[in-house]
Short mmCIF file of C-alpha atoms in Angstrom, two decimals:
data_model
loop_
_atom_site.label_atom_id
_atom_site.label_comp_id
_atom_site.label_asym_id
_atom_site.label_seq_id
_atom_site.Cartn_x
_atom_site.Cartn_y
_atom_site.Cartn_z
CA UNK A 1 -12.97 -71.31 68.43
CA UNK A 2 -11.48 -71.28 71.66
CA UNK A 3 -8.93 -74.20 71.92
CA UNK A 4 -8.46 -75.78 74.76
CA UNK A 5 -9.88 -77.15 77.34
CA UNK A 6 -11.93 -79.59 76.31
CA UNK A 7 -12.90 -82.56 77.43
CA UNK A 8 -11.29 -86.31 78.07
CA UNK A 9 -13.71 -87.70 75.12
CA UNK A 10 -10.73 -86.17 72.09
CA UNK A 11 -8.76 -88.23 70.84
CA UNK A 12 -5.87 -88.28 72.91
CA UNK A 13 -2.40 -88.22 72.03
CA UNK A 14 -0.47 -89.33 74.24
CA UNK A 15 2.13 -87.21 76.27
CA UNK A 16 4.88 -89.80 76.89
CA UNK A 17 8.27 -88.96 76.95
CA UNK A 18 9.71 -91.61 76.14
CA UNK A 19 12.00 -90.91 72.41
CA UNK A 20 15.08 -89.02 71.95
CA UNK A 21 13.99 -84.88 71.86
CA UNK A 22 14.72 -84.90 74.98
CA UNK A 23 11.91 -81.93 76.09
CA UNK A 24 12.57 -78.71 77.69
CA UNK A 25 10.42 -77.28 79.93
CA UNK A 26 10.49 -74.88 76.95
CA UNK A 27 8.99 -77.79 74.13
CA UNK A 28 7.23 -78.80 76.89
CA UNK A 29 3.46 -78.10 75.35
CA UNK A 30 1.85 -76.46 78.34
CA UNK A 31 -1.85 -75.23 76.30
CA UNK A 32 -3.71 -78.73 75.99
CA UNK A 33 -1.16 -81.35 76.76
CA UNK A 34 -2.96 -83.64 76.38
CA UNK A 35 -2.25 -83.29 72.61
CA UNK A 36 1.17 -83.39 72.60
CA UNK A 37 3.70 -85.85 72.04
CA UNK A 38 7.10 -85.71 72.43
CA UNK A 39 8.72 -89.16 70.70
CA UNK A 40 10.70 -89.03 67.91
CA UNK A 41 9.36 -90.69 65.56
CA UNK A 42 5.85 -88.25 65.38
CA UNK A 43 8.57 -84.91 65.20
CA UNK A 44 10.12 -86.40 62.45
CA UNK A 45 7.63 -87.53 60.96
CA UNK A 46 5.35 -83.98 60.90
CA UNK A 47 8.54 -82.73 59.84
CA UNK A 48 9.18 -85.29 57.00
CA UNK A 49 5.75 -84.81 55.38
CA UNK A 50 5.85 -80.72 55.18
CA UNK A 51 7.44 -78.77 52.48
CA UNK A 52 8.11 -75.22 54.65
CA UNK A 53 9.32 -74.74 57.51
CA UNK A 54 8.10 -71.27 59.71
CA UNK A 55 11.82 -70.10 61.10
CA UNK A 56 11.41 -66.78 63.96
CA UNK A 57 14.32 -65.67 64.93
CA UNK A 58 14.76 -62.21 67.01
CA UNK A 59 16.31 -58.96 65.71
CA UNK A 60 17.20 -56.80 69.41
CA UNK A 61 14.31 -58.63 70.81
CA UNK A 62 12.20 -58.54 67.21
CA UNK A 63 11.07 -61.26 65.99
CA UNK A 64 10.87 -62.40 62.51
CA UNK A 65 9.52 -64.96 60.88
CA UNK A 66 10.17 -66.57 57.57
CA UNK A 67 8.83 -69.44 55.71
CA UNK A 68 11.67 -72.05 55.01
CA UNK A 69 12.58 -75.50 52.73
CA UNK A 70 14.15 -77.48 54.03
CA UNK A 71 15.91 -81.75 54.27
CA UNK A 72 16.80 -83.99 57.37
CA UNK A 73 19.40 -86.44 57.16
CA UNK A 74 19.02 -88.45 60.33
CA UNK A 75 18.82 -85.91 63.46
CA UNK A 76 19.44 -82.95 61.19
CA UNK A 77 17.24 -80.79 59.96
CA UNK A 78 19.07 -78.05 56.88
CA UNK A 79 18.26 -74.66 56.12
CA UNK A 80 19.82 -72.93 52.73
CA UNK A 81 19.85 -69.83 50.95
CA UNK A 82 21.35 -66.57 50.26
CA UNK A 83 25.35 -65.77 53.12
CA UNK A 84 23.14 -62.17 52.35
CA UNK A 85 19.67 -63.30 53.38
CA UNK A 86 19.32 -62.16 57.19
CA UNK A 87 17.90 -65.09 58.70
CA UNK A 88 20.83 -67.63 56.81
CA UNK A 89 23.40 -64.92 58.82
CA UNK A 90 21.13 -63.71 62.31
CA UNK A 91 20.85 -68.49 61.72
CA UNK A 92 25.64 -68.58 60.94
CA UNK A 93 26.08 -66.37 64.68
CA UNK A 94 24.18 -68.20 67.14
CA UNK A 95 20.81 -67.01 67.24
CA UNK A 96 18.78 -69.78 68.93
CA UNK A 97 16.38 -70.31 65.93
CA UNK A 98 12.21 -71.41 67.07
CA UNK A 99 11.43 -73.80 63.54
CA UNK A 100 7.81 -74.98 62.88
CA UNK A 101 5.78 -77.23 60.75
CA UNK A 102 2.21 -76.99 61.01
CA UNK A 103 -0.56 -78.98 58.82
CA UNK A 104 -3.18 -78.53 58.06
CA UNK A 105 -6.07 -81.99 58.60
CA UNK A 106 -9.31 -80.55 59.30
CA UNK A 107 -11.93 -78.39 59.74
CA UNK A 108 -13.47 -79.32 63.02
CA UNK A 109 -16.87 -77.76 63.08
CA UNK A 110 -18.79 -78.17 67.15
CA UNK A 111 -21.99 -77.47 67.93
CA UNK A 112 -20.58 -74.32 70.22
CA UNK A 113 -18.13 -71.26 69.00
CA UNK A 114 -16.54 -72.02 71.53
CA UNK A 115 -15.97 -76.41 71.13
CA UNK A 116 -14.86 -74.82 67.63
CA UNK A 117 -11.76 -76.13 66.63
CA UNK A 118 -9.01 -77.31 64.07
CA UNK A 119 -7.31 -80.67 63.74
CA UNK A 120 -3.72 -80.21 62.53
CA UNK A 121 -0.41 -80.75 63.41
CA UNK A 122 2.58 -78.82 64.33
CA UNK A 123 6.13 -79.64 65.29
CA UNK A 124 7.95 -77.00 67.72
CA UNK A 125 11.68 -77.19 67.37
CA UNK A 126 14.06 -74.45 68.82
CA UNK A 127 17.87 -75.10 68.38
CA UNK A 128 20.93 -73.37 67.60
CA UNK A 129 22.26 -74.10 63.60
CA UNK A 130 25.87 -73.85 63.29
CA UNK A 131 27.23 -73.48 59.21
CA UNK A 132 28.10 -76.13 57.17
CA UNK A 133 31.12 -75.44 54.99
CA UNK A 134 32.84 -78.83 54.92
CA UNK A 135 32.67 -79.64 51.31
CA UNK A 136 30.98 -83.00 51.44
CA UNK A 137 28.49 -81.83 54.18
CA UNK A 138 27.73 -79.24 52.85
CA UNK A 139 26.02 -81.06 49.46
CA UNK A 140 24.63 -83.62 51.07
CA UNK A 141 22.58 -81.25 52.45
CA UNK A 142 21.43 -79.10 49.02
CA UNK A 143 20.76 -83.36 48.33
CA UNK A 144 18.97 -83.18 51.21
CA UNK A 145 16.51 -80.10 50.54
CA UNK A 146 15.99 -80.90 46.92
CA UNK A 147 15.24 -84.57 47.18
CA UNK A 148 13.15 -83.25 50.52
CA UNK A 149 10.83 -81.66 47.96
CA UNK A 150 11.19 -84.07 45.29
CA UNK A 151 12.69 -87.31 46.92
CA UNK A 152 14.56 -89.31 44.13
CA UNK A 153 14.96 -85.79 41.84
CA UNK A 154 18.57 -84.66 42.57
CA UNK A 155 19.97 -87.00 40.99
CA UNK A 156 18.06 -86.39 37.51
CA UNK A 157 18.91 -82.28 37.52
CA UNK A 158 21.81 -80.46 37.22
CA UNK A 159 24.05 -80.60 41.17
CA UNK A 160 26.03 -76.74 42.13
CA UNK A 161 29.02 -75.68 40.25
CA UNK A 162 31.55 -73.64 41.95
CA UNK A 163 29.90 -69.83 42.18
CA UNK A 164 26.49 -71.25 42.39
CA UNK A 165 27.62 -73.91 45.81
CA UNK A 166 29.86 -70.88 46.79
CA UNK A 167 27.13 -68.00 46.76
CA UNK A 168 24.40 -70.80 49.36
CA UNK A 169 24.45 -70.75 52.76
CA UNK A 170 24.42 -74.42 54.10
CA UNK A 171 22.31 -74.24 57.67
CA UNK A 172 22.37 -77.24 60.20
CA UNK A 173 20.14 -77.08 63.16
CA UNK A 174 20.33 -80.31 65.20
CA UNK A 175 16.61 -81.99 66.71
CA UNK A 176 17.16 -82.03 69.37
CA UNK A 177 14.93 -79.62 71.64
CA UNK A 178 11.44 -80.15 69.92
CA UNK A 179 7.81 -81.07 70.60
CA UNK A 180 4.58 -82.12 68.27
CA UNK A 181 1.50 -81.32 69.03
CA UNK A 182 -1.36 -83.38 67.42
CA UNK A 183 -5.94 -82.84 67.90
CA UNK A 184 -7.40 -85.33 66.42
CA UNK A 185 -10.68 -86.31 65.87
CA UNK A 186 -14.28 -84.87 66.30
CA UNK A 187 -15.91 -82.04 68.57
CA UNK A 188 -15.48 -82.69 71.53
CA UNK A 189 -18.59 -80.11 72.90
CA UNK A 190 -20.14 -79.65 75.94
CA UNK A 191 -23.67 -82.50 76.85
CA UNK A 192 -26.11 -80.08 76.82
CA UNK A 193 -24.99 -79.25 73.26
CA UNK A 194 -25.86 -82.40 72.03
CA UNK A 195 -29.67 -82.04 72.04
CA UNK A 196 -28.18 -78.59 69.41
CA UNK A 197 -29.94 -79.23 66.29
CA UNK A 198 -26.40 -78.06 63.85
CA UNK A 199 -24.40 -80.02 62.16
CA UNK A 200 -21.44 -81.25 63.60
CA UNK A 201 -18.52 -82.66 62.01
CA UNK A 202 -15.22 -82.31 60.93
CA UNK A 203 -15.04 -81.11 56.91
CA UNK A 204 -11.36 -83.00 55.97
CA UNK A 205 -8.16 -80.75 55.03
CA UNK A 206 -5.35 -82.77 52.94
CA UNK A 207 -2.63 -81.40 50.34
CA UNK A 208 -3.21 -81.99 47.32
CA UNK A 209 -0.97 -82.50 44.37
CA UNK A 210 -1.77 -81.62 40.92
CA UNK A 211 -0.54 -82.80 36.65
CA UNK A 212 2.89 -81.58 36.53
CA UNK A 213 3.16 -78.85 34.24
CA UNK A 214 5.68 -78.34 31.86
CA UNK A 215 7.55 -76.21 31.89
CA UNK A 216 6.77 -73.94 27.96
CA UNK A 217 9.80 -74.61 27.17
CA UNK A 218 10.54 -77.70 28.40
CA UNK A 219 11.95 -79.78 25.20
CA UNK A 220 9.91 -82.35 23.34
CA UNK A 221 10.23 -85.45 23.17
CA UNK A 222 10.74 -85.22 27.29
CA UNK A 223 8.15 -87.25 29.41
CA UNK A 224 8.20 -86.85 33.40
CA UNK A 225 10.29 -88.48 35.62
CA UNK A 226 7.86 -91.14 37.88
CA UNK A 227 8.85 -89.13 41.22
CA UNK A 228 7.64 -86.34 39.05
CA UNK A 229 4.52 -88.14 37.38
CA UNK A 230 4.25 -90.14 40.23
CA UNK A 231 4.72 -86.71 42.83
CA UNK A 232 2.95 -87.80 46.24
CA UNK A 233 4.18 -85.19 48.34
CA UNK A 234 7.30 -84.28 50.16
CA UNK A 235 10.01 -87.01 53.09
CA UNK A 236 12.71 -87.35 53.37
CA UNK A 237 14.72 -90.63 54.77
CA UNK A 238 14.92 -91.59 58.30
CA UNK B 1 17.38 -75.41 45.63
CA UNK B 2 18.68 -71.39 46.67
CA UNK B 3 15.61 -69.25 45.38
CA UNK B 4 18.23 -66.14 44.07
CA UNK B 5 18.62 -64.51 42.61
CA UNK B 6 16.62 -65.12 39.42
CA UNK B 7 16.27 -64.39 36.10
CA UNK B 8 13.86 -61.47 34.43
CA UNK B 9 11.95 -64.90 33.00
CA UNK B 10 10.45 -65.19 36.27
CA UNK B 11 6.80 -63.93 36.47
CA UNK B 12 7.01 -60.51 38.00
CA UNK B 13 4.90 -59.73 40.86
CA UNK B 14 5.99 -55.73 41.11
CA UNK B 15 8.09 -55.09 43.65
CA UNK B 16 5.30 -51.94 43.14
CA UNK B 17 3.93 -50.15 46.91
CA UNK B 18 1.39 -47.96 46.71
CA UNK B 19 -2.08 -49.02 48.63
CA UNK B 20 -2.26 -48.72 52.03
CA UNK B 21 0.14 -51.71 54.85
CA UNK B 22 3.29 -48.63 54.92
CA UNK B 23 6.14 -50.80 54.29
CA UNK B 24 8.17 -50.37 56.63
CA UNK B 25 12.45 -50.65 56.68
CA UNK B 26 11.65 -54.40 58.64
CA UNK B 27 9.30 -54.51 55.77
CA UNK B 28 10.98 -53.75 52.89
CA UNK B 29 12.17 -57.39 51.20
CA UNK B 30 15.38 -57.89 50.62
CA UNK B 31 15.78 -61.22 48.70
CA UNK B 32 14.08 -61.29 45.71
CA UNK B 33 13.09 -58.20 45.68
CA UNK B 34 10.60 -58.96 42.52
CA UNK B 35 8.48 -61.30 44.16
CA UNK B 36 7.47 -58.67 46.50
CA UNK B 37 4.23 -56.46 46.61
CA UNK B 38 3.83 -54.13 48.60
CA UNK B 39 -0.79 -53.23 48.40
CA UNK B 40 -3.29 -53.94 50.19
CA UNK B 41 -5.48 -55.68 48.44
CA UNK B 42 -2.80 -58.74 47.72
CA UNK B 43 -1.89 -58.41 51.63
CA UNK B 44 -5.55 -59.20 52.77
CA UNK B 45 -6.37 -61.68 50.19
CA UNK B 46 -3.69 -64.36 50.98
CA UNK B 47 -5.07 -63.54 54.56
CA UNK B 48 -8.27 -64.56 53.76
CA UNK B 49 -7.30 -67.70 52.29
CA UNK B 50 -4.74 -69.07 55.90
CA UNK B 51 -6.36 -70.91 58.05
CA UNK B 52 -2.90 -70.64 59.83
CA UNK B 53 -0.65 -68.29 60.94
CA UNK B 54 2.43 -68.38 62.26
CA UNK B 55 3.07 -65.52 65.09
CA UNK B 56 7.23 -65.58 66.33
CA UNK B 57 7.43 -63.35 69.81
CA UNK B 58 10.22 -63.17 71.45
CA UNK B 59 10.99 -63.95 75.35
CA UNK B 60 13.94 -62.43 76.39
CA UNK B 61 15.70 -62.88 73.27
CA UNK B 62 14.40 -66.38 72.68
CA UNK B 63 12.21 -66.50 69.11
CA UNK B 64 9.05 -68.48 69.84
CA UNK B 65 6.33 -69.51 66.61
CA UNK B 66 3.16 -70.98 66.96
CA UNK B 67 0.41 -72.10 64.98
CA UNK B 68 -2.77 -69.80 65.76
CA UNK B 69 -5.75 -70.04 64.17
CA UNK B 70 -7.23 -66.07 62.77
CA UNK B 71 -10.06 -63.58 61.49
CA UNK B 72 -9.74 -60.27 60.26
CA UNK B 73 -12.61 -57.53 60.09
CA UNK B 74 -10.69 -54.95 57.75
CA UNK B 75 -7.45 -53.83 58.31
CA UNK B 76 -7.44 -56.22 61.69
CA UNK B 77 -6.39 -58.91 62.60
CA UNK B 78 -8.06 -61.06 65.91
CA UNK B 79 -5.80 -63.83 67.52
CA UNK B 80 -8.04 -66.14 70.60
CA UNK B 81 -7.40 -68.39 73.10
CA UNK B 82 -6.95 -68.75 76.85
CA UNK B 83 -5.24 -66.05 79.17
CA UNK B 84 -3.97 -68.84 79.93
CA UNK B 85 -1.59 -69.00 76.43
CA UNK B 86 2.35 -67.60 76.55
CA UNK B 87 1.63 -66.14 73.08
CA UNK B 88 -1.32 -64.47 73.75
CA UNK B 89 -0.15 -62.82 77.96
CA UNK B 90 2.80 -61.68 75.92
CA UNK B 91 0.41 -59.95 73.33
CA UNK B 92 -1.28 -59.09 75.90
CA UNK B 93 1.29 -57.26 77.67
CA UNK B 94 2.50 -55.02 74.30
CA UNK B 95 5.16 -57.44 73.03
CA UNK B 96 6.56 -57.91 69.00
CA UNK B 97 4.98 -59.77 66.63
CA UNK B 98 5.40 -61.29 63.54
CA UNK B 99 2.30 -62.70 61.89
CA UNK B 100 3.42 -64.26 58.97
CA UNK B 101 0.88 -66.73 56.34
CA UNK B 102 1.98 -68.74 53.47
CA UNK B 103 0.28 -70.58 50.36
CA UNK B 104 2.14 -73.32 49.02
CA UNK B 105 1.61 -73.23 45.65
CA UNK B 106 3.48 -75.47 43.33
CA UNK B 107 6.39 -77.20 43.55
CA UNK B 108 9.71 -75.47 40.40
CA UNK B 109 11.46 -78.58 39.24
CA UNK B 110 14.66 -77.04 37.97
CA UNK B 111 16.74 -78.18 36.01
CA UNK B 112 19.43 -77.94 37.97
CA UNK B 113 19.31 -78.08 41.23
CA UNK B 114 20.22 -74.46 42.49
CA UNK B 115 17.27 -73.00 41.11
CA UNK B 116 14.52 -75.39 42.05
CA UNK B 117 11.85 -74.05 44.01
CA UNK B 118 8.29 -73.37 44.76
CA UNK B 119 5.71 -71.31 44.34
CA UNK B 120 3.99 -70.04 46.74
CA UNK B 121 2.70 -66.27 48.30
CA UNK B 122 3.25 -65.38 52.36
CA UNK B 123 2.57 -62.26 54.14
CA UNK B 124 4.72 -61.14 56.51
CA UNK B 125 3.33 -58.84 59.08
CA UNK B 126 4.50 -56.67 61.75
CA UNK B 127 2.62 -56.09 64.87
CA UNK B 128 2.44 -55.06 68.58
CA UNK B 129 -1.31 -55.91 69.65
CA UNK B 130 -3.92 -54.34 72.01
CA UNK B 131 -6.13 -56.96 74.47
CA UNK B 132 -9.19 -56.27 73.04
CA UNK B 133 -11.75 -55.42 76.50
CA UNK B 134 -15.03 -54.26 74.90
CA UNK B 135 -17.60 -57.16 75.09
CA UNK B 136 -19.03 -55.91 71.62
CA UNK B 137 -16.32 -56.15 69.90
CA UNK B 138 -14.93 -58.79 71.61
CA UNK B 139 -17.73 -60.49 70.43
CA UNK B 140 -17.49 -59.50 67.30
CA UNK B 141 -14.10 -60.84 66.79
CA UNK B 142 -14.88 -64.21 68.31
CA UNK B 143 -17.59 -63.83 65.18
CA UNK B 144 -15.11 -62.59 62.63
CA UNK B 145 -12.71 -65.60 63.76
CA UNK B 146 -15.22 -68.32 63.40
CA UNK B 147 -16.66 -66.94 60.19
CA UNK B 148 -12.92 -66.53 58.94
CA UNK B 149 -12.69 -70.91 59.10
CA UNK B 150 -16.16 -71.28 57.99
CA UNK B 151 -17.96 -68.36 56.13
CA UNK B 152 -21.17 -68.00 57.75
CA UNK B 153 -20.55 -71.08 60.30
CA UNK B 154 -21.10 -68.41 63.66
CA UNK B 155 -25.26 -67.65 63.03
CA UNK B 156 -25.53 -71.51 63.41
CA UNK B 157 -23.98 -72.45 65.96
CA UNK B 158 -24.93 -71.63 70.00
CA UNK B 159 -22.82 -68.13 71.01
CA UNK B 160 -20.08 -68.08 73.49
CA UNK B 161 -22.01 -67.94 76.99
CA UNK B 162 -20.34 -65.59 80.04
CA UNK B 163 -17.82 -68.14 81.73
CA UNK B 164 -16.43 -69.40 77.93
CA UNK B 165 -16.29 -65.19 77.26
CA UNK B 166 -14.71 -64.56 80.30
CA UNK B 167 -11.93 -67.88 79.12
CA UNK B 168 -11.33 -66.11 76.24
CA UNK B 169 -8.65 -63.20 75.93
CA UNK B 170 -8.76 -62.05 72.09
CA UNK B 171 -6.05 -59.63 70.68
CA UNK B 172 -6.68 -57.59 68.25
CA UNK B 173 -3.52 -56.89 66.13
CA UNK B 174 -3.65 -54.58 63.22
CA UNK B 175 -2.29 -54.57 59.28
CA UNK B 176 -0.59 -51.82 59.56
CA UNK B 177 2.71 -52.97 58.33
CA UNK B 178 2.96 -55.80 56.23
CA UNK B 179 4.52 -57.04 53.43
CA UNK B 180 3.97 -59.98 50.66
CA UNK B 181 5.42 -62.41 48.32
CA UNK B 182 4.49 -64.35 45.58
CA UNK B 183 6.13 -66.33 43.64
CA UNK B 184 3.98 -67.84 40.52
CA UNK B 185 5.29 -68.77 36.93
CA UNK B 186 7.81 -71.88 35.91
CA UNK B 187 11.68 -72.34 36.76
CA UNK B 188 13.82 -70.05 35.61
CA UNK B 189 16.59 -71.84 34.37
CA UNK B 190 20.25 -69.96 33.42
CA UNK B 191 20.39 -70.50 29.11
CA UNK B 192 23.03 -73.52 29.47
CA UNK B 193 21.37 -75.90 31.32
CA UNK B 194 17.90 -75.38 28.51
CA UNK B 195 19.65 -78.39 26.26
CA UNK B 196 19.33 -80.39 29.38
CA UNK B 197 18.03 -83.21 29.23
CA UNK B 198 15.81 -83.09 32.46
CA UNK B 199 12.02 -82.91 32.43
CA UNK B 200 11.01 -79.64 33.52
CA UNK B 201 8.01 -77.58 35.39
CA UNK B 202 5.66 -77.81 37.72
CA UNK B 203 3.72 -79.80 40.31
CA UNK B 204 0.84 -77.27 40.83
CA UNK B 205 -0.46 -77.36 44.73
CA UNK B 206 -3.67 -76.81 46.86
CA UNK B 207 -5.08 -76.81 50.00
CA UNK B 208 -8.51 -80.06 49.33
CA UNK B 209 -11.61 -79.84 51.41
CA UNK B 210 -13.35 -83.34 51.65
CA UNK B 211 -16.29 -83.96 51.80
CA UNK B 212 -17.68 -83.30 55.92
CA UNK B 213 -17.49 -86.21 58.40
CA UNK B 214 -21.00 -85.97 60.23
CA UNK B 215 -19.37 -86.55 64.37
CA UNK B 216 -20.25 -89.23 65.51
CA UNK B 217 -22.47 -88.22 68.00
CA UNK B 218 -24.61 -86.65 65.03
CA UNK B 219 -28.54 -86.55 66.66
CA UNK B 220 -30.25 -88.53 63.42
CA UNK B 221 -32.19 -86.36 60.57
CA UNK B 222 -29.45 -83.14 60.68
CA UNK B 223 -27.39 -82.98 57.15
CA UNK B 224 -24.53 -80.00 56.34
CA UNK B 225 -26.25 -76.90 56.46
CA UNK B 226 -24.60 -74.71 52.95
CA UNK B 227 -21.80 -74.01 54.65
CA UNK B 228 -20.38 -76.80 55.64
CA UNK B 229 -22.43 -78.66 52.40
CA UNK B 230 -20.38 -75.87 50.28
CA UNK B 231 -17.44 -75.27 51.83
CA UNK B 232 -14.69 -74.54 49.95
CA UNK B 233 -11.99 -72.82 52.08
CA UNK B 234 -11.72 -70.36 54.65
CA UNK B 235 -12.84 -66.67 54.73
CA UNK B 236 -12.84 -63.50 55.61
CA UNK B 237 -15.73 -60.71 54.43
CA UNK B 238 -13.37 -56.57 53.22
#
């Protein structure tokens, strides 16, 4: 299950450094660099398909990693939650954050334990967040989060009232120091293992969305709207 | 999409503190504590169903969060990879780690933006890792990782040779300071929103495993073994 190094038969994933996410020394992918991507399009596509970002921060050198929902507008992500949240307080106070979004695409079964692997797409984003105090931007950020989870949902639900709005802290996270890492394709075995009797290949993995389950307290006669009935996963507009 | 606080109609998830994962001040769930669980059975079940742990560590106060595969044996998790990996080197050197494993179970559509939520199960585990130098334990750890991804796979593939073995660093992570957080059930709306015309309920989400795709270079006549043909996701034995 060791991931690297692997031979050139692995699907090459670029390594190009165009686009606008400005890789830094910190975002440069060191392990399996042939899997690295730094273009904004790839980074944004991976972010837009995610529901949770795993948000890391350190307090007195101790790391914390918390799953958080988010939304995107252009080149920023928005996080939100209670002003009492340790993560949001730390972020508001300018602590460095690391947000990682990962999609599992397949279990890669090689002929050897060493080359057993996984197909995945991930983004690692480093940033300092900024609290969003402007009311209009804050409302738009909350809309971005709801519409990220279920595109189009915001316009069909009651918006935040004054108390809810005040009780929600919103952070803006610039997408300016990020890298993506992508593994695709079949296993990459050693030449000497190709005569193995072991089955080799990939078990594809994806998130599956089931039929919407109505709230037991849903009023009679209310049918799912198209954004719900036709739900195909999260997404944020460009 | 603010997650808390929510009313008591939400499925209660315990808050009990029995079992052996010894919650500390750090693992005590502060936000939405009604969702917290500290029993070992819940923690292990969530870990066993995961493919990736998001592993956080800090270097000079800067957080990093990296997705890593893992395996479990009893009350330890094993991580592995190249000795050149920054994460593994930091872990080997005794840096504190935070491992988070999250399963998304549903998109929770409330009648208000504020109560829009997600159903999920997550574990947050704090630990200092120890490098595994003993050859027998190291081999067993690598087996745990491969058999976690595909239960039973290890016995059907070539094990690590001396070079691969030497090129792999294995860390042991004790599961002794962990907490789980679980949200289940329908949306929890304010009483005053229950007359809303909005559809409310849950869109279930799960990982789906597709038909195994043979390696284009697979020798003719090799069929998937039962562990592959009947694959239903990862798992580690108790």
